[in-house]
PDB file of C-alpha atoms in Angstrom:
ATOM      1  CA  GLN A 150     -10.155   3.305 -20.468  1.00  0.00           C
ATOM      2  CA  SER A 151     -11.034  -0.415 -20.457  1.00  0.00           C
ATOM      3  CA  VAL A 152      -8.320  -2.944 -20.537  1.00  0.00           C
ATOM      4  CA  LEU A 153      -8.517  -5.949 -22.925  1.00  0.00           C
ATOM      5  CA  THR A 154      -9.827  -9.093 -21.267  1.00  0.00           C
ATOM      6  CA  GLN A 155      -7.352 -12.029 -20.751  1.00  0.00           C
ATOM      7  CA  PRO A 156      -7.830 -15.148 -18.605  1.00  0.00           C
ATOM      8  CA  ALA A 157      -6.025 -14.717 -15.167  1.00  0.00           C
ATOM      9  CA  SER A 158      -4.132 -17.986 -15.669  1.00  0.00           C
ATOM     10  CA  VAL A 159      -3.527 -20.790 -18.013  1.00  0.00           C
ATOM     11  CA  SER A 160      -1.457 -23.956 -17.255  1.00  0.00           C
ATOM     12  CA  GLY A 161      -0.105 -26.833 -19.141  1.00  0.00           C
ATOM     13  CA  SER A 162       2.349 -29.757 -18.979  1.00  0.00           C
ATOM     14  CA  PRO A 163       5.718 -29.690 -20.598  1.00  0.00           C
ATOM     15  CA  GLY A 164       5.443 -30.306 -24.173  1.00  0.00           C
ATOM     16  CA  GLN A 165       1.800 -29.434 -24.443  1.00  0.00           C
ATOM     17  CA  SER A 166       0.248 -26.396 -26.246  1.00  0.00           C
ATOM     18  CA  ILE A 167      -1.536 -23.712 -24.626  1.00  0.00           C
ATOM     19  CA  THR A 168      -3.589 -20.824 -25.945  1.00  0.00           C
ATOM     20  CA  ILE A 169      -4.154 -17.495 -24.377  1.00  0.00           C
ATOM     21  CA  SER A 170      -7.090 -15.311 -25.493  1.00  0.00           C
ATOM     22  CA  CYS A 171      -7.412 -11.511 -25.425  1.00  0.00           C
ATOM     23  CA  THR A 172     -10.815  -9.964 -26.082  1.00  0.00           C
ATOM     24  CA  GLY A 173     -11.355  -6.364 -26.921  1.00  0.00           C
ATOM     25  CA  THR A 174     -13.880  -4.404 -28.871  1.00  0.00           C
ATOM     26  CA  ARG A 175     -14.829  -3.455 -32.412  1.00  0.00           C
ATOM     27  CA  ASN A 176     -12.947  -0.167 -31.603  1.00  0.00           C
ATOM     28  CA  ASP A 177      -9.569  -1.782 -31.006  1.00  0.00           C
ATOM     29  CA  ILE A 178      -8.677  -5.463 -31.860  1.00  0.00           C
ATOM     30  CA  GLY A 179     -11.767  -5.689 -34.075  1.00  0.00           C
ATOM     31  CA  PHE A 180     -10.741  -2.682 -36.182  1.00  0.00           C
ATOM     32  CA  TYR A 181      -6.876  -2.652 -36.129  1.00  0.00           C
ATOM     33  CA  SER A 182      -4.278  -5.199 -37.123  1.00  0.00           C
ATOM     34  CA  HIS A 183      -1.921  -3.785 -34.501  1.00  0.00           C
ATOM     35  CA  VAL A 184      -2.113  -6.354 -31.782  1.00  0.00           C
ATOM     36  CA  SER A 185       1.029  -7.298 -29.834  1.00  0.00           C
ATOM     37  CA  TRP A 186       2.033  -9.664 -27.198  1.00  0.00           C
ATOM     38  CA  TYR A 187       4.689  -9.499 -24.441  1.00  0.00           C
ATOM     39  CA  GLN A 188       6.266 -11.872 -21.908  1.00  0.00           C
ATOM     40  CA  GLN A 189       7.086 -10.659 -18.523  1.00  0.00           C
ATOM     41  CA  ARG A 190       9.272 -12.831 -16.229  1.00  0.00           C
ATOM     42  CA  PRO A 191       9.299 -11.984 -12.371  1.00  0.00           C
ATOM     43  CA  GLY A 192      11.331  -9.010 -11.565  1.00  0.00           C
ATOM     44  CA  LYS A 193      11.890  -8.146 -15.217  1.00  0.00           C
ATOM     45  CA  ALA A 194      10.730  -5.714 -17.943  1.00  0.00           C
ATOM     46  CA  PRO A 195       8.423  -7.003 -20.484  1.00  0.00           C
ATOM     47  CA  ARG A 196       9.711  -8.445 -23.640  1.00  0.00           C
ATOM     48  CA  LEU A 197       7.945  -8.126 -27.159  1.00  0.00           C
ATOM     49  CA  LEU A 198       7.018 -11.493 -28.503  1.00  0.00           C
ATOM     50  CA  ILE A 199       4.503 -10.714 -31.235  1.00  0.00           C
ATOM     51  CA  TYR A 200       3.594  -7.590 -33.283  1.00  0.00           C
ATOM     52  CA  ASP A 201       1.000  -6.741 -35.908  1.00  0.00           C
ATOM     53  CA  VAL A 202      -1.167  -9.625 -34.857  1.00  0.00           C
ATOM     54  CA  PHE A 203       1.152 -12.595 -35.822  1.00  0.00           C
ATOM     55  CA  ASN A 204       4.525 -11.469 -36.617  1.00  0.00           C
ATOM     56  CA  ARG A 205       7.361 -12.759 -34.220  1.00  0.00           C
ATOM     57  CA  ALA A 206       9.802 -10.227 -32.883  1.00  0.00           C
ATOM     58  CA  LEU A 207      13.470 -10.783 -33.529  1.00  0.00           C
ATOM     59  CA  GLY A 208      14.861 -13.818 -31.706  1.00  0.00           C
ATOM     60  CA  VAL A 209      11.476 -15.091 -30.501  1.00  0.00           C
ATOM     61  CA  SER A 210      11.145 -18.906 -30.707  1.00  0.00           C
ATOM     62  CA  ASN A 211       8.761 -20.133 -33.430  1.00  0.00           C
ATOM     63  CA  ARG A 212       6.998 -22.105 -30.542  1.00  0.00           C
ATOM     64  CA  PHE A 213       5.231 -18.753 -30.149  1.00  0.00           C
ATOM     65  CA  SER A 214       2.355 -18.004 -32.771  1.00  0.00           C
ATOM     66  CA  ALA A 215      -0.542 -15.533 -32.714  1.00  0.00           C
ATOM     67  CA  SER A 216      -3.696 -14.767 -34.681  1.00  0.00           C
ATOM     68  CA  LYS A 217      -6.839 -12.765 -34.450  1.00  0.00           C
ATOM     69  CA  SER A 218     -10.517 -13.424 -35.129  1.00  0.00           C
ATOM     70  CA  GLY A 219     -13.036 -10.630 -34.754  1.00  0.00           C
ATOM     71  CA  VAL A 220     -12.565  -8.916 -31.446  1.00  0.00           C
ATOM     72  CA  THR A 221     -10.336 -11.662 -29.951  1.00  0.00           C
ATOM     73  CA  ALA A 222      -6.494 -12.207 -30.376  1.00  0.00           C
ATOM     74  CA  PHE A 223      -4.834 -15.323 -29.448  1.00  0.00           C
ATOM     75  CA  LEU A 224      -1.343 -16.411 -28.529  1.00  0.00           C
ATOM     76  CA  THR A 225      -0.334 -20.058 -28.743  1.00  0.00           C
ATOM     77  CA  LEU A 226       2.630 -21.486 -26.936  1.00  0.00           C
ATOM     78  CA  SER A 227       3.700 -24.855 -28.519  1.00  0.00           C
ATOM     79  CA  GLY A 228       5.850 -27.391 -26.931  1.00  0.00           C
ATOM     80  CA  LEU A 229       5.634 -25.833 -23.629  1.00  0.00           C
ATOM     81  CA  GLN A 230       8.771 -25.395 -21.524  1.00  0.00           C
ATOM     82  CA  VAL A 231       9.605 -24.640 -17.910  1.00  0.00           C
ATOM     83  CA  GLU A 232      11.273 -21.297 -19.156  1.00  0.00           C
ATOM     84  CA  ASP A 233       7.735 -20.429 -20.474  1.00  0.00           C
ATOM     85  CA  GLU A 234       6.407 -19.735 -17.064  1.00  0.00           C
ATOM     86  CA  ALA A 235       5.737 -15.963 -16.909  1.00  0.00           C
ATOM     87  CA  ASP A 236       3.105 -13.436 -17.314  1.00  0.00           C
ATOM     88  CA  TYR A 237       1.815 -12.614 -20.763  1.00  0.00           C
ATOM     89  CA  PHE A 238       0.114  -9.326 -21.843  1.00  0.00           C
ATOM     90  CA  CYS A 239      -1.654  -8.425 -25.030  1.00  0.00           C
ATOM     91  CA  ALA A 240      -1.837  -4.917 -26.255  1.00  0.00           C
ATOM     92  CA  SER A 241      -3.838  -3.235 -29.050  1.00  0.00           C
ATOM     93  CA  TYR A 242      -3.808   0.039 -30.921  1.00  0.00           C
ATOM     94  CA  SER A 243      -7.066   1.876 -30.344  1.00  0.00           C
ATOM     95  CA  GLY A 244      -6.878   4.837 -32.454  1.00  0.00           C
ATOM     96  CA  GLY A 245      -5.677   8.344 -31.832  1.00  0.00           C
ATOM     97  CA  GLY A 246      -2.330   7.289 -30.931  1.00  0.00           C
ATOM     98  CA  ASN A 247      -3.739   5.319 -27.847  1.00  0.00           C
ATOM     99  CA  ILE A 248      -2.721   1.862 -26.720  1.00  0.00           C
ATOM    100  CA  LEU A 249      -4.574  -0.600 -24.510  1.00  0.00           C
ATOM    101  CA  PHE A 250      -3.122  -3.471 -22.639  1.00  0.00           C
ATOM    102  CA  GLY A 251      -4.623  -6.613 -21.334  1.00  0.00           C
ATOM    103  CA  GLY A 252      -4.936  -7.418 -17.676  1.00  0.00           C
ATOM    104  CA  GLY A 253      -2.158 -10.180 -18.163  1.00  0.00           C
ATOM    105  CA  THR A 254      -2.288 -14.055 -17.983  1.00  0.00           C
ATOM    106  CA  LYS A 255      -0.062 -16.100 -15.602  1.00  0.00           C
ATOM    107  CA  VAL A 256       1.412 -19.133 -17.437  1.00  0.00           C
ATOM    108  CA  THR A 257       2.134 -22.199 -15.230  1.00  0.00           C
ATOM    109  CA  VAL A 258       3.959 -25.180 -16.515  1.00  0.00           C
ATOM    110  CA  LEU A 259       2.862 -28.173 -14.280  1.00  0.00           C
TER     111      LEU A 259
ATOM    112  CA  GLU B 160      22.356  -1.647 -29.663  1.00  0.00           C
ATOM    113  CA  VAL B 161      19.270   0.327 -28.466  1.00  0.00           C
ATOM    114  CA  GLN B 162      19.379   0.928 -24.699  1.00  0.00           C
ATOM    115  CA  LEU B 163      16.969   2.795 -22.411  1.00  0.00           C
ATOM    116  CA  VAL B 164      18.351   3.258 -18.751  1.00  0.00           C
ATOM    117  CA  GLN B 165      16.215   4.591 -16.156  1.00  0.00           C
ATOM    118  CA  SER B 166      16.819   6.378 -12.884  1.00  0.00           C
ATOM    119  CA  GLY B 167      16.931   4.561  -9.677  1.00  0.00           C
ATOM    120  CA  ALA B 168      14.178   3.821  -7.160  1.00  0.00           C
ATOM    121  CA  GLU B 169      12.602   6.603  -5.299  1.00  0.00           C
ATOM    122  CA  VAL B 170      10.864   6.604  -1.841  1.00  0.00           C
ATOM    123  CA  LYS B 171       8.728   9.625  -1.399  1.00  0.00           C
ATOM    124  CA  GLU B 172       5.967  10.970   0.781  1.00  0.00           C
ATOM    125  CA  ALA B 173       2.394  12.000  -0.436  1.00  0.00           C
ATOM    126  CA  GLY B 174       2.215  15.524  -1.687  1.00  0.00           C
ATOM    127  CA  GLU B 175       5.887  15.578  -2.852  1.00  0.00           C
ATOM    128  CA  SER B 176       7.017  16.125  -6.445  1.00  0.00           C
ATOM    129  CA  LEU B 177       9.143  13.743  -8.371  1.00  0.00           C
ATOM    130  CA  THR B 178      10.853  13.573 -11.752  1.00  0.00           C
ATOM    131  CA  ILE B 179      12.315  10.284 -13.086  1.00  0.00           C
ATOM    132  CA  SER B 180      14.333   9.852 -16.124  1.00  0.00           C
ATOM    133  CA  CYS B 181      15.057   7.611 -19.017  1.00  0.00           C
ATOM    134  CA  LYS B 182      18.127   7.905 -21.065  1.00  0.00           C
ATOM    135  CA  ALA B 183      18.263   6.576 -24.503  1.00  0.00           C
ATOM    136  CA  SER B 184      21.227   5.380 -26.648  1.00  0.00           C
ATOM    137  CA  GLY B 185      22.057   3.404 -29.882  1.00  0.00           C
ATOM    138  CA  TYR B 186      19.757   5.165 -32.091  1.00  0.00           C
ATOM    139  CA  LYS B 187      18.472   8.545 -33.358  1.00  0.00           C
ATOM    140  CA  PHE B 188      16.732   9.792 -30.257  1.00  0.00           C
ATOM    141  CA  THR B 189      14.751  12.461 -32.016  1.00  0.00           C
ATOM    142  CA  SER B 190      13.254   9.978 -34.597  1.00  0.00           C
ATOM    143  CA  TYR B 191      11.214   7.648 -32.268  1.00  0.00           C
ATOM    144  CA  LEU B 192       8.494   7.860 -29.819  1.00  0.00           C
ATOM    145  CA  ILE B 193       9.008   6.850 -26.173  1.00  0.00           C
ATOM    146  CA  GLY B 194       6.141   5.571 -24.123  1.00  0.00           C
ATOM    147  CA  TRP B 195       5.723   5.315 -20.468  1.00  0.00           C
ATOM    148  CA  VAL B 196       3.948   2.416 -18.909  1.00  0.00           C
ATOM    149  CA  ARG B 197       2.854   1.827 -15.233  1.00  0.00           C
ATOM    150  CA  GLN B 198       2.701  -1.470 -13.325  1.00  0.00           C
ATOM    151  CA  MET B 199       1.205  -1.178 -10.018  1.00  0.00           C
ATOM    152  CA  PRO B 200       2.268  -3.958  -7.402  1.00  0.00           C
ATOM    153  CA  GLY B 201       1.100  -7.365  -8.593  1.00  0.00           C
ATOM    154  CA  LYS B 202      -0.965  -5.889 -11.423  1.00  0.00           C
ATOM    155  CA  GLY B 203      -0.762  -5.444 -15.238  1.00  0.00           C
ATOM    156  CA  LEU B 204       0.617  -3.014 -17.560  1.00  0.00           C
ATOM    157  CA  GLU B 205      -1.037   0.333 -18.196  1.00  0.00           C
ATOM    158  CA  TRP B 206      -0.125   2.558 -21.060  1.00  0.00           C
ATOM    159  CA  MET B 207       0.503   6.083 -19.828  1.00  0.00           C
ATOM    160  CA  GLY B 208       1.196   7.844 -22.993  1.00  0.00           C
ATOM    161  CA  THR B 209       4.030   8.947 -25.352  1.00  0.00           C
ATOM    162  CA  ILE B 210       6.380  11.743 -26.084  1.00  0.00           C
ATOM    163  CA  TYR B 211       8.058  12.359 -29.505  1.00  0.00           C
ATOM    164  CA  PRO B 212      11.570  13.814 -28.427  1.00  0.00           C
ATOM    165  CA  GLY B 213      11.762  15.446 -31.945  1.00  0.00           C
ATOM    166  CA  ASP B 214       9.406  18.325 -31.015  1.00  0.00           C
ATOM    167  CA  SER B 215       8.553  17.190 -27.541  1.00  0.00           C
ATOM    168  CA  SER B 216       4.799  16.622 -28.569  1.00  0.00           C
ATOM    169  CA  THR B 217       2.908  14.419 -26.130  1.00  0.00           C
ATOM    170  CA  ARG B 218      -0.043  12.085 -26.166  1.00  0.00           C
ATOM    171  CA  TYR B 219      -1.593  10.992 -22.606  1.00  0.00           C
ATOM    172  CA  SER B 220      -3.916   8.282 -21.892  1.00  0.00           C
ATOM    173  CA  PRO B 221      -7.216   9.627 -20.633  1.00  0.00           C
ATOM    174  CA  SER B 222      -6.396   7.920 -17.360  1.00  0.00           C
ATOM    175  CA  PHE B 223      -3.174   9.807 -16.824  1.00  0.00           C
ATOM    176  CA  GLN B 224      -4.093  13.175 -18.576  1.00  0.00           C
ATOM    177  CA  GLY B 225      -3.475  15.866 -15.988  1.00  0.00           C
ATOM    178  CA  GLN B 226      -1.827  13.572 -13.546  1.00  0.00           C
ATOM    179  CA  VAL B 227       1.802  13.463 -15.022  1.00  0.00           C
ATOM    180  CA  THR B 228       3.870  15.318 -17.347  1.00  0.00           C
ATOM    181  CA  PHE B 229       6.194  14.006 -20.046  1.00  0.00           C
ATOM    182  CA  SER B 230       9.116  16.103 -21.086  1.00  0.00           C
ATOM    183  CA  ALA B 231      12.460  15.498 -23.103  1.00  0.00           C
ATOM    184  CA  ASP B 232      15.828  16.866 -23.344  1.00  0.00           C
ATOM    185  CA  LYS B 233      17.316  16.403 -26.834  1.00  0.00           C
ATOM    186  CA  SER B 234      20.723  17.553 -25.729  1.00  0.00           C
ATOM    187  CA  ILE B 235      21.185  14.606 -23.458  1.00  0.00           C
ATOM    188  CA  ASN B 236      18.867  11.978 -25.100  1.00  0.00           C
ATOM    189  CA  THR B 237      16.617  11.698 -21.974  1.00  0.00           C
ATOM    190  CA  VAL B 238      12.944  11.834 -21.324  1.00  0.00           C
ATOM    191  CA  TYR B 239      11.170  12.522 -18.132  1.00  0.00           C
ATOM    192  CA  LEU B 240       8.169  11.696 -16.307  1.00  0.00           C
ATOM    193  CA  GLN B 241       7.020  14.164 -13.566  1.00  0.00           C
ATOM    194  CA  TRP B 242       4.561  14.336 -10.751  1.00  0.00           C
ATOM    195  CA  THR B 243       3.797  17.669  -8.983  1.00  0.00           C
ATOM    196  CA  SER B 244       2.033  16.054  -6.083  1.00  0.00           C
ATOM    197  CA  LEU B 245       2.322  12.322  -5.546  1.00  0.00           C
ATOM    198  CA  LYS B 246      -0.315  10.161  -3.996  1.00  0.00           C
ATOM    199  CA  ALA B 247       0.068   6.711  -2.315  1.00  0.00           C
ATOM    200  CA  SER B 248      -1.865   5.291  -5.369  1.00  0.00           C
ATOM    201  CA  ASP B 249       1.153   6.268  -7.634  1.00  0.00           C
ATOM    202  CA  THR B 250       3.221   3.400  -6.019  1.00  0.00           C
ATOM    203  CA  ALA B 251       4.274   1.369  -8.988  1.00  0.00           C
ATOM    204  CA  ILE B 252       7.099   0.471 -11.358  1.00  0.00           C
ATOM    205  CA  TYR B 253       7.332   2.884 -14.319  1.00  0.00           C
ATOM    206  CA  TYR B 254       8.875   1.621 -17.423  1.00  0.00           C
ATOM    207  CA  CYS B 255       9.916   3.701 -20.421  1.00  0.00           C
ATOM    208  CA  ALA B 256       9.772   1.938 -23.785  1.00  0.00           C
ATOM    209  CA  ARG B 257      10.467   2.578 -27.413  1.00  0.00           C
ATOM    210  CA  PRO B 258       7.838   1.413 -29.986  1.00  0.00           C
ATOM    211  CA  THR B 259       8.737   0.787 -33.476  1.00  0.00           C
ATOM    212  CA  ASN B 260       5.977   2.808 -34.744  1.00  0.00           C
ATOM    213  CA  GLU B 261       2.982   4.932 -33.472  1.00  0.00           C
ATOM    214  CA  TYR B 262       0.847   1.742 -33.162  1.00  0.00           C
ATOM    215  CA  GLY B 263       2.613   0.330 -30.146  1.00  0.00           C
ATOM    216  CA  ASP B 264       5.002  -2.669 -30.747  1.00  0.00           C
ATOM    217  CA  TYR B 265       7.294  -1.819 -27.851  1.00  0.00           C
ATOM    218  CA  GLU B 266      10.502  -3.505 -28.811  1.00  0.00           C
ATOM    219  CA  ASN B 267      12.950  -1.864 -26.353  1.00  0.00           C
ATOM    220  CA  TRP B 268      12.328  -1.307 -22.650  1.00  0.00           C
ATOM    221  CA  GLY B 269      14.059   0.415 -19.755  1.00  0.00           C
ATOM    222  CA  GLN B 270      14.679  -1.618 -16.557  1.00  0.00           C
ATOM    223  CA  GLY B 271      11.914   0.035 -14.752  1.00  0.00           C
ATOM    224  CA  THR B 272      12.029   2.635 -11.828  1.00  0.00           C
ATOM    225  CA  LEU B 273      10.306   1.624  -8.644  1.00  0.00           C
ATOM    226  CA  VAL B 274       8.319   4.639  -7.018  1.00  0.00           C
ATOM    227  CA  ASN B 275       7.070   4.089  -3.488  1.00  0.00           C
ATOM    228  CA  VAL B 276       4.872   6.736  -2.057  1.00  0.00           C
ATOM    229  CA  SER B 277       3.900   6.553   1.655  1.00  0.00           C
ATOM    230  CA  SER B 278       0.956   8.275   3.085  1.00  0.00           C
TER     231      SER B 278
END
């Protein structure tokens, strides 16, 4: 199955805002409102940040926000901090109990 | 507190069989799906499928159907991921994770099990 398409890397300076895109198709992101976002720091398990397109998971900073338009979902990190350096993955339900992940985006804080 | 504790790292040779485990605690084991996710070295996450411990029903990603087997033991709150004949390309970290519902949203993750297969 195809993965969702994310940019390989995004960077920004401390305090800035960055946005990561995640592009799917009409059969996944475009059809279902079950898009989630994960943060993965080196050597660690992924951590759920966002579920159902824009809902923050428990304990997640309100500097993280998300949305969806058509077949593309977006994750915005506001007030970028050094601790935000990590890999970020999107995921979408694609029907029949199946889940697709994005290829991942490496966020660098300059 | 929900916890998923996975078995330790494995070093195997191609052609060998392997079973890794994921022990759950802190919630009603039979009421939630558990999923498996692969992460090959330096690569992204790949959803492998899910098992529902309540009745051991399974769903596999087309990419992993026939390549692995999920099972569960309700008596010890543990799910398993099994290979009958490993390949070098199975080298990866494997995570178990508990979604909040059937649509994904993996809220709780195990620490991962590194499987290293030499050819």
